[in-house]
């Protein structure tokens, strides 16, 4: 058992922030958290480790990553799957050092997340917990179709089959690709409805890549659990999502990168 003290502690529940705070832990479990004096009173004579002006906060969750994505490393992209898995393990270890304790993988190559999770469970790696969507489902020729992390599948019953297959392979969520760079939904309403209906039958949730307003409307109607990107999301749509309990994952870093690239193109 040990007590960790710091300048402040963010509990992660509402507005709870304590100054001159402490956390008591035993065997990896939190026994108490709050003002340092109160924690010391609860657990006297427990050794302390002081982090000075630091802030203690819950582990961060990255809701949108692609485990093993090599867009930033074309040299890694030329390697085999083992190289990509080793690269992914290194990236995840860096994320853990920055306080990210859980990641949601929203499409990766088959086998990558399974291998990393198994290695972590066996104690070979120290990485964040991985929640994975497996391979994303896209219409033929739809967004991301050339990628190994995307599976082309059309029609409501073929989509249901793909959902079941992904779950069989270890997917925790199911991800759909609903549009790309033009305001044209790539799946029909019937297809989106089938995907969303199939997930809860297996105790799973559904995420969808949707940027344009017309596609977002269809995804709200289908009842996805999260909408990824939503670049042209309207206030009215946001209110409709809130009413249905649909979360928005804005992927702000992606939007910032696109804006910078366009600014550079205009400057050139």
C-alpha positions as semicolon CSV with decimal commas, in nm:
position;residue;x (nm);y (nm);z (nm)
1;X;0,000;0,000;0,000
2;X;0,120;0,353;-0,077
3;X;-0,006;0,709;-0,081
4;X;0,062;0,934;-0,381
5;X;0,041;1,309;-0,322
6;X;0,039;1,599;-0,569
7;X;-0,065;1,963;-0,608
8;X;-0,414;1,863;-0,725
9;X;-0,629;1,564;-0,816
10;X;-0,903;1,544;-1,082
11;X;-1,147;1,269;-0,991
12;X;-1,308;1,248;-1,335
13;X;-1,659;1,277;-1,191
14;X;-1,825;1,610;-1,261
15;X;-1,635;1,906;-1,118
16;X;-1,447;1,724;-0,841
17;X;-1,097;1,876;-0,822
18;X;-0,901;1,865;-0,498
19;X;-0,602;2,083;-0,412
20;X;-0,312;1,936;-0,210
21;X;-0,454;1,595;-0,284
22;X;-0,364;1,233;-0,231
23;X;-0,445;0,888;-0,362
24;X;-0,405;0,568;-0,160
25;X;-0,345;0,252;-0,361
26;X;-0,306;-0,114;-0,279
27;X;-0,238;-0,389;-0,529
28;X;-0,323;-0,163;-0,822
29;X;-0,661;-0,065;-0,671
30;X;-0,758;0,279;-0,543
31;X;-0,853;0,266;-0,175
32;X;-0,917;0,638;-0,121
33;X;-0,878;0,974;-0,297
34;X;-0,926;1,332;-0,186
35;X;-0,758;1,604;0,021
36;X;-0,422;1,474;0,146
37;X;-0,494;1,523;0,516
38;X;-0,814;1,318;0,497
39;X;-0,641;1,033;0,311
40;X;-0,356;1,032;0,564
41;X;-0,607;1,014;0,849
42;X;-0,773;0,712;0,687
43;X;-0,443;0,534;0,626
44;X;-0,185;0,642;0,885
45;X;0,178;0,528;0,862
46;X;0,146;0,439;0,493
47;X;0,454;0,534;0,285
48;X;0,410;0,842;0,063
49;X;0,545;0,941;-0,277
50;X;0,514;1,312;-0,352
51;X;0,484;1,432;-0,714
52;X;0,508;1,799;-0,624
53;X;0,326;2,034;-0,862
54;X;0,186;1,750;-1,075
55;X;-0,182;1,670;-1,123
56;X;-0,324;1,324;-1,058
57;X;-0,603;1,228;-1,298
58;X;-0,774;0,913;-1,426
59;X;-0,622;0,728;-1,720
60;X;-0,702;0,897;-2,050
61;X;-0,900;0,721;-2,325
62;X;-0,824;0,777;-2,693
63;X;-1,155;0,706;-2,864
64;X;-1,032;0,698;-3,224
65;X;-0,707;0,538;-3,335
66;X;-0,601;0,283;-3,596
67;X;-0,362;0,040;-3,430
68;X;-0,065;-0,024;-3,655
69;X;-0,151;0,261;-3,895
70;X;0,162;0,339;-4,096
71;X;0,062;0,655;-4,285
72;X;0,331;0,849;-4,102
73;X;0,591;0,575;-4,156
74;X;0,606;0,459;-4,519
75;X;0,917;0,257;-4,434
76;X;0,715;0,049;-4,189
77;X;0,434;0,016;-4,443
78;X;0,674;-0,169;-4,673
79;X;0,740;-0,433;-4,409
80;X;0,541;-0,741;-4,324
81;X;0,276;-0,786;-4,057
82;X;0,534;-0,863;-3,787
83;X;0,704;-0,528;-3,850
84;X;0,369;-0,351;-3,827
85;X;0,284;-0,528;-3,501
86;X;0,619;-0,427;-3,350
87;X;0,563;-0,069;-3,466
88;X;0,213;-0,072;-3,314
89;X;0,351;-0,207;-2,986
90;X;0,604;0,078;-2,972
91;X;0,338;0,342;-3,049
92;X;0,105;0,205;-2,783
93;X;0,384;0,199;-2,524
94;X;0,446;0,568;-2,598
95;X;0,075;0,638;-2,552
96;X;0,081;0,467;-2,212
97;X;0,373;0,686;-2,102
98;X;0,158;0,989;-2,184
99;X;-0,125;0,873;-1,960
100;X;-0,347;0,699;-2,216
101;X;-0,459;0,377;-2,050
102;X;-0,731;0,271;-2,297
103;X;-0,754;0,306;-2,676
104;X;-1,044;0,233;-2,910
105;X;-0,916;0,092;-3,236
106;X;-1,163;0,186;-3,510
107;X;-1,020;-0,041;-3,783
108;X;-0,692;-0,225;-3,813
109;X;-0,546;-0,507;-4,016
110;X;-0,666;-0,856;-3,919
111;X;-0,465;-1,013;-3,640
112;X;-0,281;-0,701;-3,522
113;X;-0,494;-0,618;-3,217
114;X;-0,539;-0,984;-3,129
115;X;-0,161;-1,039;-3,119
116;X;-0,100;-0,726;-2,912
117;X;-0,374;-0,807;-2,662
118;X;-0,248;-1,162;-2,622
119;X;0,110;-1,041;-2,567
120;X;-0,011;-0,789;-2,308
121;X;-0,217;-1,053;-2,128
122;X;0,091;-1,277;-2,114
123;X;0,300;-0,996;-1,967
124;X;0,527;-0,946;-2,268
125;X;0,406;-0,590;-2,333
126;X;0,293;-0,299;-2,120
127;X;0,041;-0,112;-2,335
128;X;-0,302;0,050;-2,297
129;X;-0,611;-0,168;-2,292
130;X;-0,733;-0,213;-2,651
131;X;-1,101;-0,199;-2,747
132;X;-1,118;-0,291;-3,114
133;X;-1,366;-0,269;-3,401
134;X;-1,170;-0,523;-3,604
135;X;-1,189;-0,445;-3,975
136;X;-1,423;-0,165;-4,083
137;X;-1,713;-0,246;-4,317
138;X;-1,746;-0,043;-4,638
139;X;-1,955;-0,055;-4,952
140;X;-1,779;-0,184;-5,262
141;X;-1,547;0,094;-5,373
142;X;-1,639;0,292;-5,061
143;X;-1,420;0,483;-4,819
144;X;-1,096;0,299;-4,745
145;X;-1,169;0,000;-4,967
146;X;-0,804;-0,054;-5,077
147;X;-0,686;-0,085;-4,715
148;X;-0,632;-0,419;-4,543
149;X;-0,814;-0,275;-4,242
150;X;-1,136;-0,238;-4,445
151;X;-1,368;-0,510;-4,577
152;X;-1,599;-0,443;-4,872
153;X;-1,947;-0,580;-4,807
154;X;-2,285;-0,495;-4,963
155;X;-2,647;-0,573;-4,884
156;X;-2,817;-0,607;-4,544
157;X;-2,770;-0,981;-4,503
158;X;-2,407;-0,979;-4,617
159;X;-2,349;-0,696;-4,369
160;X;-2,507;-0,898;-4,089
161;X;-2,281;-1,188;-4,183
162;X;-1,974;-0,960;-4,173
163;X;-2,078;-0,826;-3,831
164;X;-2,101;-1,180;-3,695
165;X;-1,768;-1,275;-3,851
166;X;-1,593;-0,972;-3,703
167;X;-1,733;-1,053;-3,359
168;X;-1,618;-1,411;-3,396
169;X;-1,266;-1,278;-3,463
170;X;-1,270;-1,075;-3,141
171;X;-1,423;-0,735;-3,230
172;X;-1,562;-0,541;-2,933
173;X;-1,737;-0,284;-3,155
174;X;-1,838;-0,277;-3,522
175;X;-1,733;0,011;-3,749
176;X;-1,902;0,121;-4,073
177;X;-1,762;0,355;-4,338
178;X;-2,061;0,561;-4,455
179;X;-1,907;0,833;-4,675
180;X;-1,577;0,973;-4,800
181;X;-1,495;1,314;-4,949
182;X;-1,822;1,384;-5,131
183;X;-2,171;1,448;-4,998
184;X;-2,301;1,108;-5,107
185;X;-2,387;0,832;-4,859
186;X;-2,218;0,509;-4,966
187;X;-2,452;0,275;-4,780
188;X;-2,831;0,271;-4,811
189;X;-3,054;0,325;-4,508
190;X;-3,149;-0,041;-4,518
191;X;-2,783;-0,145;-4,500
192;X;-2,703;0,092;-4,212
193;X;-3,013;-0,024;-4,025
194;X;-2,911;-0,389;-4,065
195;X;-2,565;-0,325;-3,921
196;X;-2,698;-0,136;-3,620
197;X;-2,970;-0,394;-3,554
198;X;-2,724;-0,684;-3,561
199;X;-2,478;-0,542;-3,307
200;X;-2,692;-0,541;-2,988
201;X;-2,804;-0,896;-3,063
202;X;-2,443;-0,990;-2,977
203;X;-2,399;-0,733;-2,701
204;X;-2,188;-0,502;-2,918
205;X;-2,204;-0,135;-3,017
206;X;-2,167;0,034;-3,354
207;X;-1,951;0,324;-3,469
208;X;-1,971;0,498;-3,806
209;X;-1,741;0,716;-4,014
210;X;-1,970;0,995;-4,136
211;X;-1,871;1,349;-4,232
212;X;-2,152;1,501;-4,439
213;X;-2,493;1,614;-4,314
214;X;-2,694;1,383;-4,541
215;X;-2,499;1,078;-4,419
216;X;-2,516;1,189;-4,057
217;X;-2,896;1,208;-4,088
218;X;-2,908;0,846;-4,202
219;X;-2,673;0,736;-3,921
220;X;-2,884;0,913;-3,658
221;X;-3,193;0,741;-3,795
222;X;-3,016;0,403;-3,786
223;X;-2,915;0,461;-3,424
224;X;-2,536;0,422;-3,422
225;X;-2,373;0,453;-3,081
226;X;-2,101;0,692;-3,200
227;X;-2,051;0,910;-3,505
228;X;-1,686;0,957;-3,598
229;X;-1,569;1,289;-3,750
230;X;-1,906;1,453;-3,825
231;X;-1,721;1,740;-3,991
232;X;-2,036;1,904;-4,129
233;X;-2,253;1,815;-3,829
234;X;-2,528;2,075;-3,772
235;X;-2,657;2,201;-3,433
236;X;-2,994;2,041;-3,511
237;X;-2,826;1,705;-3,572
238;X;-2,624;1,741;-3,252
239;X;-2,947;1,789;-3,057
240;X;-3,103;1,485;-3,225
241;X;-2,794;1,280;-3,136
242;X;-2,815;1,392;-2,774
243;X;-3,180;1,288;-2,757
244;X;-3,094;0,940;-2,887
245;X;-2,781;0,902;-2,674
246;X;-2,545;0,904;-2,974
247;X;-2,194;1,028;-2,893
248;X;-1,988;1,244;-3,129
249;X;-1,618;1,162;-3,166
250;X;-1,492;1,476;-3,345
251;X;-1,132;1,363;-3,412
252;X;-1,020;1,725;-3,378
253;X;-0,660;1,639;-3,468
254;X;-0,772;1,520;-3,813
255;X;-0,967;1,840;-3,878
256;X;-0,672;2,053;-3,764
257;X;-0,436;1,866;-3,996
258;X;-0,670;1,910;-4,294
259;X;-0,704;2,281;-4,220
260;X;-0,327;2,323;-4,206
261;X;-0,278;2,132;-4,530
262;X;-0,534;2,354;-4,707
263;X;-0,373;2,667;-4,568
264;X;-0,039;2,548;-4,704
265;X;-0,193;2,473;-5,045
266;X;-0,342;2,824;-5,059
267;X;-0,008;2,976;-4,959
268;X;0,174;2,785;-5,234
